[in-house]
C-alpha cells in the first residue's frame, strides 16, 4: 500500500505526474493528481487525474476509450513529482498524436535513441502494407520468408567477420544491418521489439 | 528561434520541464524554468532551471559537474509543459542515483521495455570485470572472442530455424538469445546499444 505521507502535494493539493509509455519509453503527457485521483488510480489500476481547468477528477480515456493502465508508479527524491509507467490504449493526446509533446521548439526533433527501433518498425510495417517503388524493404517482403532469413544468416556472418577484424565501426555497422533484418522478420510475423524485450526481462530474473 | 509566445508560464512565471535521457529514454527529473532560465538554456545549450526553494536560477551540474546538454526541446499540446531531451553527464540525481525516480510506490519497480537492454548491458559489463562462479556470461568472456562469435552464428541459425517453423514463441526466444549474445559482443569491444541505435538512425535518413 502506498505511504501517502511521503508525497508533497502543492498549495492546491496537487502533484504533477509524468506519464511514460511502458513499451516504447515515450513521454506521453504531464498531468496532475489530487489525493483522491491518486487513490482512484491505485484502486482501479487506471489513471485518474485532476483537471485544473474543469476543476474535477477525470478518468483518462473515459470518453475516448484511450485508457492508461498503471504498470508502475515512482516518486522522485524530494517527494513532489510522480512518474507513472502506463500501458496506453490508442493514443495519449486529444489531438490524435501519440504523445502530447509533438511540437519541436529547439533541436532536430529527435527524441530518444531507443525511439529509432519503433520508427524503424513503423516504416517496415508501412512497407509491408504499401508497395513503394525501389524500396529494399518491399523487395524483401516480396521475395518472402526464405529471402529474409537468408539475409539474417548473411548479416550475422558479417558481424562475425567484423568482430574478427576487431573493427568497432564495422561491428556497429553490421549489427545495425542485422537489427534491421531482424526487424523485418518480426514484422513478417506481426511481432515487435517489445515482445523481445519482455522475453529478455523474463529470462534475466 | 523559439517562439516564446506559445509558452504558458504559470502565475509564478514558471513552466515545468520533464527531463529525459537521450541515450536510454529514462525520465531523469522534473524541474522548472522561468523565461530567463529558458533563454539561458537555449543560448548556452546547457540546462538551466529556476529553483523554487532557493528562488534563483541555477545551471544543472554547476557544482557537481553533472551537466545536461540540451539535445531537443518539445512543447506539449496545451503549451504549459516542456520536454527536454538531454545528454546527461554522470548522474541526474543529487542522491547519486541515475534518476530522481528511484522510489517505487506501486508495481514491481519495472520501468520501460527498452530499459531491459541497459540493465542487461550493466550486468554483462559487471560480469566482464568481476568473476561470478557459474555465470554463463563470465564463461563467455573467459573463452574469448571466438566463442562469443561462434554463439552469434549459432543463435542466428536458431532464429532461421524458428522462422522456418513459423513458431512465434520460438522466434521471440531465439531473437532474445541472439540479442543477449550480441550484447556480450558489444561489451567485449566496449560498445553499447546506443551506438547501434545511432547508426540505425543515420542510415534511416
GROMACS .gro file of C-alpha atoms in nm:
model
  410
    1UNK     CA    1   0.000   0.000   0.000
    2UNK     CA    2   0.124   0.349  -0.082
    3UNK     CA    3   0.258   0.556   0.202
    4UNK     CA    4   0.082   0.879   0.109
    5UNK     CA    5   0.269   1.068   0.382
    6UNK     CA    6   0.582   1.063   0.160
    7UNK     CA    7   0.403   1.273  -0.102
    8UNK     CA    8   0.424   1.651  -0.106
    9UNK     CA    9   0.110   1.796  -0.263
   10UNK     CA   10   0.134   2.166  -0.358
   11UNK     CA   11  -0.069   2.453  -0.210
   12UNK     CA   12  -0.364   2.348  -0.431
   13UNK     CA   13  -0.343   1.989  -0.312
   14UNK     CA   14  -0.197   1.869  -0.643
   15UNK     CA   15   0.109   1.673  -0.750
   16UNK     CA   16   0.238   1.658  -1.110
   17UNK     CA   17   0.253   1.315  -1.276
   18UNK     CA   18   0.483   1.241  -1.568
   19UNK     CA   19   0.324   0.969  -1.781
   20UNK     CA   20   0.555   0.737  -1.977
   21UNK     CA   21   0.464   0.453  -2.215
   22UNK     CA   22   0.582   0.116  -2.081
   23UNK     CA   23   0.650  -0.033  -2.426
   24UNK     CA   24   0.823   0.250  -2.604
   25UNK     CA   25   0.959   0.470  -2.324
   26UNK     CA   26   0.798   0.774  -2.486
   27UNK     CA   27   0.690   1.052  -2.253
   28UNK     CA   28   0.318   1.086  -2.324
   29UNK     CA   29   0.194   1.375  -2.111
   30UNK     CA   30   0.215   1.565  -1.783
   31UNK     CA   31  -0.098   1.572  -1.570
   32UNK     CA   32  -0.191   1.644  -1.210
   33UNK     CA   33  -0.344   1.437  -0.932
   34UNK     CA   34  -0.502   1.528  -0.605
   35UNK     CA   35  -0.517   1.272  -0.326
   36UNK     CA   36  -0.849   1.133  -0.446
   37UNK     CA   37  -0.732   1.092  -0.808
   38UNK     CA   38  -0.428   0.905  -0.678
   39UNK     CA   39  -0.643   0.677  -0.464
   40UNK     CA   40  -0.881   0.608  -0.755
   41UNK     CA   41  -0.580   0.526  -0.974
   42UNK     CA   42  -0.443   0.279  -0.721
   43UNK     CA   43  -0.785   0.121  -0.654
   44UNK     CA   44  -0.888   0.079  -1.017
   45UNK     CA   45  -0.547   0.032  -1.179
   46UNK     CA   46  -0.632   0.300  -1.438
   47UNK     CA   47  -0.500   0.655  -1.447
   48UNK     CA   48  -0.725   0.924  -1.297
   49UNK     CA   49  -0.622   1.289  -1.292
   50UNK     CA   50  -0.745   1.619  -1.154
   51UNK     CA   51  -0.833   1.869  -1.426
   52UNK     CA   52  -0.722   2.218  -1.325
   53UNK     CA   53  -0.938   2.380  -1.595
   54UNK     CA   54  -1.254   2.182  -1.526
   55UNK     CA   55  -1.177   2.161  -1.153
   56UNK     CA   56  -1.271   1.795  -1.127
   57UNK     CA   57  -1.137   1.441  -1.135
   58UNK     CA   58  -1.142   1.258  -1.467
   59UNK     CA   59  -1.051   0.911  -1.577
   60UNK     CA   60  -0.813   0.924  -1.872
   61UNK     CA   61  -0.986   0.772  -2.175
   62UNK     CA   62  -1.333   0.775  -2.017
   63UNK     CA   63  -1.489   0.920  -2.333
   64UNK     CA   64  -1.221   0.839  -2.598
   65UNK     CA   65  -1.154   0.484  -2.480
   66UNK     CA   66  -0.783   0.568  -2.475
   67UNK     CA   67  -0.732   0.449  -2.119
   68UNK     CA   68  -0.398   0.417  -1.942
   69UNK     CA   69  -0.337   0.109  -1.733
   70UNK     CA   70  -0.097   0.173  -1.447
   71UNK     CA   71   0.206  -0.056  -1.450
   72UNK     CA   72   0.436   0.119  -1.207
   73UNK     CA   73   0.440   0.435  -1.003
   74UNK     CA   74   0.754   0.612  -0.882
   75UNK     CA   75   0.810   0.910  -0.654
   76UNK     CA   76   1.104   1.144  -0.701
   77UNK     CA   77   1.378   1.217  -0.447
   78UNK     CA   78   1.209   1.522  -0.297
   79UNK     CA   79   0.861   1.372  -0.297
   80UNK     CA   80   0.687   1.630  -0.512
   81UNK     CA   81   0.658   1.456  -0.852
   82UNK     CA   82   0.524   1.120  -0.965
   83UNK     CA   83   0.632   0.911  -1.264
   84UNK     CA   84   0.366   0.671  -1.390
   85UNK     CA   85   0.461   0.393  -1.631
   86UNK     CA   86   0.147   0.302  -1.823
   87UNK     CA   87   0.012   0.074  -2.090
   88UNK     CA   88  -0.155   0.319  -2.328
   89UNK     CA   89  -0.459   0.211  -2.529
   90UNK     CA   90  -0.470   0.407  -2.858
   91UNK     CA   91  -0.302   0.748  -2.839
   92UNK     CA   92  -0.241   0.969  -2.538
   93UNK     CA   93  -0.308   1.313  -2.688
   94UNK     CA   94  -0.654   1.458  -2.756
   95UNK     CA   95  -0.514   1.591  -3.088
   96UNK     CA   96  -0.475   1.232  -3.212
   97UNK     CA   97  -0.098   1.240  -3.170
   98UNK     CA   98   0.076   0.953  -2.996
   99UNK     CA   99   0.217   1.190  -2.734
  100UNK     CA  100   0.132   1.545  -2.627
  101UNK     CA  101   0.493   1.650  -2.696
  102UNK     CA  102   0.480   1.676  -3.075
  103UNK     CA  103   0.586   2.041  -3.109
  104UNK     CA  104   0.961   2.091  -3.153
  105UNK     CA  105   1.092   2.416  -3.003
  106UNK     CA  106   1.463   2.355  -3.039
  107UNK     CA  107   1.681   2.086  -3.194
  108UNK     CA  108   1.625   1.848  -3.482
  109UNK     CA  109   1.309   1.686  -3.341
  110UNK     CA  110   1.485   1.364  -3.242
  111UNK     CA  111   1.371   1.210  -2.920
  112UNK     CA  112   1.550   0.918  -2.762
  113UNK     CA  113   1.792   0.664  -2.901
  114UNK     CA  114   1.556   0.371  -2.849
  115UNK     CA  115   1.281   0.553  -3.045
  116UNK     CA  116   1.464   0.457  -3.360
  117UNK     CA  117   1.361   0.095  -3.314
  118UNK     CA  118   0.997   0.198  -3.307
  119UNK     CA  119   1.026   0.441  -3.601
  120UNK     CA  120   1.202   0.167  -3.794
  121UNK     CA  121   0.923  -0.082  -3.719
  122UNK     CA  122   0.663   0.175  -3.825
  123UNK     CA  123   0.835   0.223  -4.159
  124UNK     CA  124   0.880  -0.152  -4.210
  125UNK     CA  125   0.514  -0.223  -4.126
  126UNK     CA  126   0.410   0.050  -4.366
  127UNK     CA  127   0.626  -0.101  -4.644
  128UNK     CA  128   0.470  -0.438  -4.569
  129UNK     CA  129   0.124  -0.293  -4.643
  130UNK     CA  130   0.207  -0.040  -4.915
  131UNK     CA  131   0.433  -0.106  -5.211
  132UNK     CA  132   0.694   0.164  -5.265
  133UNK     CA  133   0.895   0.156  -5.588
  134UNK     CA  134   1.264   0.091  -5.523
  135UNK     CA  135   1.216   0.011  -5.152
  136UNK     CA  136   1.454  -0.261  -5.031
  137UNK     CA  137   1.209  -0.350  -4.751
  138UNK     CA  138   0.929  -0.405  -5.006
  139UNK     CA  139   1.168  -0.620  -5.208
  140UNK     CA  140   1.234  -0.839  -4.901
  141UNK     CA  141   0.862  -0.885  -4.831
  142UNK     CA  142   0.801  -0.961  -5.199
  143UNK     CA  143   1.074  -1.226  -5.200
  144UNK     CA  144   0.933  -1.371  -4.880
  145UNK     CA  145   1.050  -1.555  -4.571
  146UNK     CA  146   1.335  -1.755  -4.724
  147UNK     CA  147   1.500  -1.437  -4.851
  148UNK     CA  148   1.455  -1.262  -4.513
  149UNK     CA  149   1.611  -1.543  -4.311
  150UNK     CA  150   1.887  -1.588  -4.569
  151UNK     CA  151   1.979  -1.223  -4.508
  152UNK     CA  152   1.978  -1.283  -4.130
  153UNK     CA  153   2.230  -1.562  -4.174
  154UNK     CA  154   2.439  -1.341  -4.401
  155UNK     CA  155   2.434  -1.037  -4.173
  156UNK     CA  156   2.517  -1.248  -3.866
  157UNK     CA  157   2.819  -1.381  -4.055
  158UNK     CA  158   2.920  -1.023  -4.137
  159UNK     CA  159   2.902  -0.941  -3.764
  160UNK     CA  160   3.139  -1.233  -3.702
  161UNK     CA  161   3.380  -1.110  -3.971
  162UNK     CA  162   3.366  -0.754  -3.831
  163UNK     CA  163   3.440  -0.886  -3.483
  164UNK     CA  164   3.733  -1.095  -3.608
  165UNK     CA  165   3.866  -0.785  -3.785
  166UNK     CA  166   3.842  -0.606  -3.448
  167UNK     CA  167   3.698  -0.300  -3.620
  168UNK     CA  168   3.449  -0.118  -3.398
  169UNK     CA  169   3.292   0.081  -3.682
  170UNK     CA  170   3.246  -0.235  -3.886
  171UNK     CA  171   3.089  -0.418  -3.589
  172UNK     CA  172   2.844  -0.131  -3.528
  173UNK     CA  173   2.753  -0.120  -3.897
  174UNK     CA  174   2.697  -0.494  -3.926
  175UNK     CA  175   2.497  -0.525  -3.602
  176UNK     CA  176   2.277  -0.237  -3.728
  177UNK     CA  177   2.226  -0.427  -4.050
  178UNK     CA  178   2.136  -0.740  -3.857
  179UNK     CA  179   1.894  -0.542  -3.636
  180UNK     CA  180   1.721  -0.408  -3.947
  181UNK     CA  181   1.676  -0.757  -4.094
  182UNK     CA  182   1.558  -0.894  -3.758
  183UNK     CA  183   1.302  -0.609  -3.757
  184UNK     CA  184   1.178  -0.720  -4.100
  185UNK     CA  185   1.144  -1.077  -3.969
  186UNK     CA  186   0.949  -0.954  -3.665
  187UNK     CA  187   0.718  -0.753  -3.891
  188UNK     CA  188   0.673  -1.057  -4.116
  189UNK     CA  189   0.531  -1.245  -3.815
  190UNK     CA  190   0.340  -0.940  -3.679
  191UNK     CA  191   0.578  -0.926  -3.384
  192UNK     CA  192   0.754  -0.622  -3.241
  193UNK     CA  193   1.062  -0.537  -3.034
  194UNK     CA  194   0.870  -0.508  -2.703
  195UNK     CA  195   0.799  -0.884  -2.742
  196UNK     CA  196   1.174  -0.941  -2.744
  197UNK     CA  197   1.239  -0.703  -2.454
  198UNK     CA  198   0.970  -0.877  -2.245
  199UNK     CA  199   1.128  -1.213  -2.320
  200UNK     CA  200   1.476  -1.084  -2.223
  201UNK     CA  201   1.329  -0.945  -1.900
  202UNK     CA  202   1.167  -1.279  -1.813
  203UNK     CA  203   1.495  -1.458  -1.863
  204UNK     CA  204   1.703  -1.211  -1.660
  205UNK     CA  205   1.502  -1.283  -1.345
  206UNK     CA  206   1.448   3.062  -3.266
  207UNK     CA  207   1.191   2.967  -3.008
  208UNK     CA  208   0.856   3.140  -3.029
  209UNK     CA  209   0.819   3.212  -2.659
  210UNK     CA  210   0.464   3.338  -2.712
  211UNK     CA  211   0.348   2.976  -2.749
  212UNK     CA  212   0.453   2.900  -2.391
  213UNK     CA  213   0.215   2.934  -2.099
  214UNK     CA  214   0.406   3.018  -1.785
  215UNK     CA  215   0.208   2.975  -1.461
  216UNK     CA  216   0.111   3.252  -1.215
  217UNK     CA  217   0.466   3.242  -1.074
  218UNK     CA  218   0.619   3.276  -1.421
  219UNK     CA  219   0.731   2.913  -1.427
  220UNK     CA  220   0.686   2.619  -1.663
  221UNK     CA  221   0.758   2.255  -1.567
  222UNK     CA  222   1.025   2.072  -1.768
  223UNK     CA  223   1.038   1.694  -1.793
  224UNK     CA  224   1.398   1.587  -1.845
  225UNK     CA  225   1.465   1.266  -2.037
  226UNK     CA  226   1.797   1.096  -2.115
  227UNK     CA  227   1.864   1.087  -2.490
  228UNK     CA  228   2.053   0.756  -2.482
  229UNK     CA  229   1.840   0.545  -2.251
  230UNK     CA  230   1.497   0.713  -2.261
  231UNK     CA  231   1.493   0.721  -1.881
  232UNK     CA  232   1.300   1.006  -1.721
  233UNK     CA  233   1.561   1.178  -1.506
  234UNK     CA  234   1.380   1.458  -1.322
  235UNK     CA  235   1.114   1.726  -1.328
  236UNK     CA  236   1.233   2.085  -1.286
  237UNK     CA  237   1.101   2.434  -1.351
  238UNK     CA  238   1.212   2.718  -1.576
  239UNK     CA  239   1.126   3.083  -1.584
  240UNK     CA  240   1.173   3.278  -1.906
  241UNK     CA  241   1.533   3.368  -1.820
  242UNK     CA  242   1.630   3.007  -1.739
  243UNK     CA  243   1.482   2.903  -2.074
  244UNK     CA  244   1.675   3.173  -2.258
  245UNK     CA  245   1.999   3.076  -2.082
  246UNK     CA  246   1.938   2.713  -2.175
  247UNK     CA  247   1.886   2.797  -2.541
  248UNK     CA  248   2.184   3.036  -2.551
  249UNK     CA  249   2.433   2.807  -2.378
  250UNK     CA  250   2.299   2.467  -2.486
  251UNK     CA  251   2.304   2.351  -2.125
  252UNK     CA  252   2.005   2.309  -1.895
  253UNK     CA  253   1.932   2.596  -1.656
  254UNK     CA  254   1.641   2.584  -1.412
  255UNK     CA  255   1.468   2.808  -1.164
  256UNK     CA  256   1.490   2.679  -0.808
  257UNK     CA  257   1.163   2.737  -0.626
  258UNK     CA  258   1.325   2.677  -0.286
  259UNK     CA  259   1.631   2.896  -0.342
  260UNK     CA  260   1.433   3.140  -0.556
  261UNK     CA  261   1.706   3.168  -0.817
  262UNK     CA  262   1.832   3.038  -1.147
  263UNK     CA  263   2.085   2.756  -1.140
  264UNK     CA  264   2.279   2.570  -1.403
  265UNK     CA  265   2.235   2.196  -1.360
  266UNK     CA  266   2.572   2.042  -1.272
  267UNK     CA  267   2.738   2.376  -1.195
  268UNK     CA  268   2.891   2.239  -0.873
  269UNK     CA  269   2.869   1.860  -0.930
  270UNK     CA  270   2.986   1.867  -1.291
  271UNK     CA  271   2.683   1.657  -1.384
  272UNK     CA  272   2.569   1.892  -1.657
  273UNK     CA  273   2.288   1.825  -1.902
  274UNK     CA  274   2.344   1.915  -2.267
  275UNK     CA  275   2.022   2.004  -2.444
  276UNK     CA  276   1.957   1.789  -2.749
  277UNK     CA  277   1.591   1.863  -2.818
  278UNK     CA  278   1.313   2.063  -2.662
  279UNK     CA  279   0.942   1.991  -2.710
  280UNK     CA  280   0.629   2.177  -2.601
  281UNK     CA  281   0.309   1.991  -2.520
  282UNK     CA  282  -0.027   2.037  -2.693
  283UNK     CA  283  -0.160   2.293  -2.447
  284UNK     CA  284   0.166   2.485  -2.419
  285UNK     CA  285   0.220   2.454  -2.045
  286UNK     CA  286   0.486   2.180  -2.018
  287UNK     CA  287   0.829   2.129  -2.175
  288UNK     CA  288   1.007   1.802  -2.252
  289UNK     CA  289   1.385   1.832  -2.272
  290UNK     CA  290   1.589   1.550  -2.423
  291UNK     CA  291   1.938   1.576  -2.276
  292UNK     CA  292   2.280   1.419  -2.282
  293UNK     CA  293   2.345   1.364  -1.911
  294UNK     CA  294   2.700   1.374  -1.776
  295UNK     CA  295   2.728   1.146  -1.472
  296UNK     CA  296   2.402   1.103  -1.281
  297UNK     CA  297   2.099   1.331  -1.266
  298UNK     CA  298   2.002   1.297  -0.900
  299UNK     CA  299   2.177   1.472  -0.610
  300UNK     CA  300   2.144   1.142  -0.415
  301UNK     CA  301   2.384   0.975  -0.658
  302UNK     CA  302   2.107   0.782  -0.829
  303UNK     CA  303   2.089   0.777  -1.208
  304UNK     CA  304   1.740   0.929  -1.197
  305UNK     CA  305   1.539   1.109  -0.929
  306UNK     CA  306   1.260   0.850  -0.967
  307UNK     CA  307   1.413   0.563  -0.772
  308UNK     CA  308   1.136   0.518  -0.514
  309UNK     CA  309   0.868   0.264  -0.613
  310UNK     CA  310   0.521   0.345  -0.479
  311UNK     CA  311   0.321   0.085  -0.668
  312UNK     CA  312   0.400  -0.203  -0.902
  313UNK     CA  313   0.703  -0.426  -0.937
  314UNK     CA  314   0.954  -0.146  -0.997
  315UNK     CA  315   0.987  -0.214  -1.367
  316UNK     CA  316   1.022   0.089  -1.585
  317UNK     CA  317   1.011   0.069  -1.961
  318UNK     CA  318   1.059  -0.219  -2.201
  319UNK     CA  319   1.374  -0.072  -2.354
  320UNK     CA  320   1.533  -0.037  -2.007
  321UNK     CA  321   1.600  -0.409  -2.017
  322UNK     CA  322   1.869  -0.357  -2.280
  323UNK     CA  323   2.052  -0.118  -2.048
  324UNK     CA  324   2.007  -0.338  -1.736
  325UNK     CA  325   2.136  -0.631  -1.940
  326UNK     CA  326   2.443  -0.434  -2.052
  327UNK     CA  327   2.509  -0.328  -1.692
  328UNK     CA  328   2.505  -0.690  -1.577
  329UNK     CA  329   2.722  -0.804  -1.868
  330UNK     CA  330   2.977  -0.526  -1.808
  331UNK     CA  331   2.983  -0.618  -1.440
  332UNK     CA  332   3.046  -0.986  -1.527
  333UNK     CA  333   3.324  -0.875  -1.761
  334UNK     CA  334   3.501  -0.709  -1.466
  335UNK     CA  335   3.407  -0.942  -1.181
  336UNK     CA  336   3.417  -1.318  -1.195
  337UNK     CA  337   3.100  -1.485  -1.067
  338UNK     CA  338   3.103  -1.862  -1.013
  339UNK     CA  339   2.864  -2.040  -1.250
  340UNK     CA  340   2.792  -1.729  -1.459
  341UNK     CA  341   2.745  -1.811  -1.827
  342UNK     CA  342   2.846  -1.454  -1.919
  343UNK     CA  343   3.176  -1.495  -1.730
  344UNK     CA  344   3.228  -1.825  -1.911
  345UNK     CA  345   3.187  -1.650  -2.248
  346UNK     CA  346   3.438  -1.376  -2.159
  347UNK     CA  347   3.679  -1.640  -2.030
  348UNK     CA  348   3.654  -1.839  -2.351
  349UNK     CA  349   3.703  -1.520  -2.552
  350UNK     CA  350   3.605  -1.370  -2.883
  351UNK     CA  351   3.596  -1.689  -3.092
  352UNK     CA  352   3.345  -1.847  -2.855
  353UNK     CA  353   3.129  -1.531  -2.850
  354UNK     CA  354   3.107  -1.500  -3.227
  355UNK     CA  355   3.055  -1.877  -3.262
  356UNK     CA  356   2.747  -1.837  -3.040
  357UNK     CA  357   2.625  -1.547  -3.257
  358UNK     CA  358   2.640  -1.769  -3.565
  359UNK     CA  359   2.461  -2.046  -3.375
  360UNK     CA  360   2.186  -1.823  -3.235
  361UNK     CA  361   2.128  -1.659  -3.575
  362UNK     CA  362   2.082  -2.006  -3.722
  363UNK     CA  363   1.832  -2.087  -3.447
  364UNK     CA  364   1.638  -1.771  -3.542
  365UNK     CA  365   1.628  -1.903  -3.900
  366UNK     CA  366   1.503  -2.244  -3.784
  367UNK     CA  367   1.239  -2.082  -3.560
  368UNK     CA  368   1.121  -1.867  -3.851
  369UNK     CA  369   1.102  -2.169  -4.083
  370UNK     CA  370   0.899  -2.350  -3.816
  371UNK     CA  371   0.667  -2.047  -3.816
  372UNK     CA  372   0.652  -2.059  -3.436
  373UNK     CA  373   0.619  -1.709  -3.289
  374UNK     CA  374   0.724  -1.814  -2.937
  375UNK     CA  375   1.034  -1.987  -3.075
  376UNK     CA  376   1.122  -1.681  -3.287
  377UNK     CA  377   1.091  -1.450  -2.986
  378UNK     CA  378   1.300  -1.683  -2.772
  379UNK     CA  379   1.576  -1.719  -3.030
  380UNK     CA  380   1.594  -1.347  -3.117
  381UNK     CA  381   1.624  -1.277  -2.741
  382UNK     CA  382   1.909  -1.525  -2.724
  383UNK     CA  383   2.077  -1.358  -3.020
  384UNK     CA  384   2.029  -1.014  -2.861
  385UNK     CA  385   2.197  -1.136  -2.543
  386UNK     CA  386   2.499  -1.270  -2.732
  387UNK     CA  387   2.520  -0.952  -2.942
  388UNK     CA  388   2.522  -0.760  -2.611
  389UNK     CA  389   2.816  -0.969  -2.492
  390UNK     CA  390   2.999  -0.890  -2.817
  391UNK     CA  391   2.929  -0.518  -2.774
  392UNK     CA  392   3.059  -0.531  -2.416
  393UNK     CA  393   3.368  -0.721  -2.537
  394UNK     CA  394   3.450  -0.422  -2.760
  395UNK     CA  395   3.340  -0.160  -2.500
  396UNK     CA  396   3.045  -0.069  -2.722
  397UNK     CA  397   2.682  -0.024  -2.620
  398UNK     CA  398   2.335  -0.034  -2.776
  399UNK     CA  399   2.308   0.344  -2.821
  400UNK     CA  400   2.599   0.309  -3.070
  401UNK     CA  401   2.379   0.073  -3.271
  402UNK     CA  402   2.070   0.293  -3.241
  403UNK     CA  403   2.268   0.597  -3.359
  404UNK     CA  404   2.395   0.401  -3.659
  405UNK     CA  405   2.041   0.284  -3.745
  406UNK     CA  406   1.920   0.644  -3.720
  407UNK     CA  407   2.195   0.768  -3.954
  408UNK     CA  408   2.101   0.507  -4.210
  409UNK     CA  409   1.727   0.573  -4.194
  410UNK     CA  410   1.774   0.933  -4.307
   0.00000   0.00000   0.00000
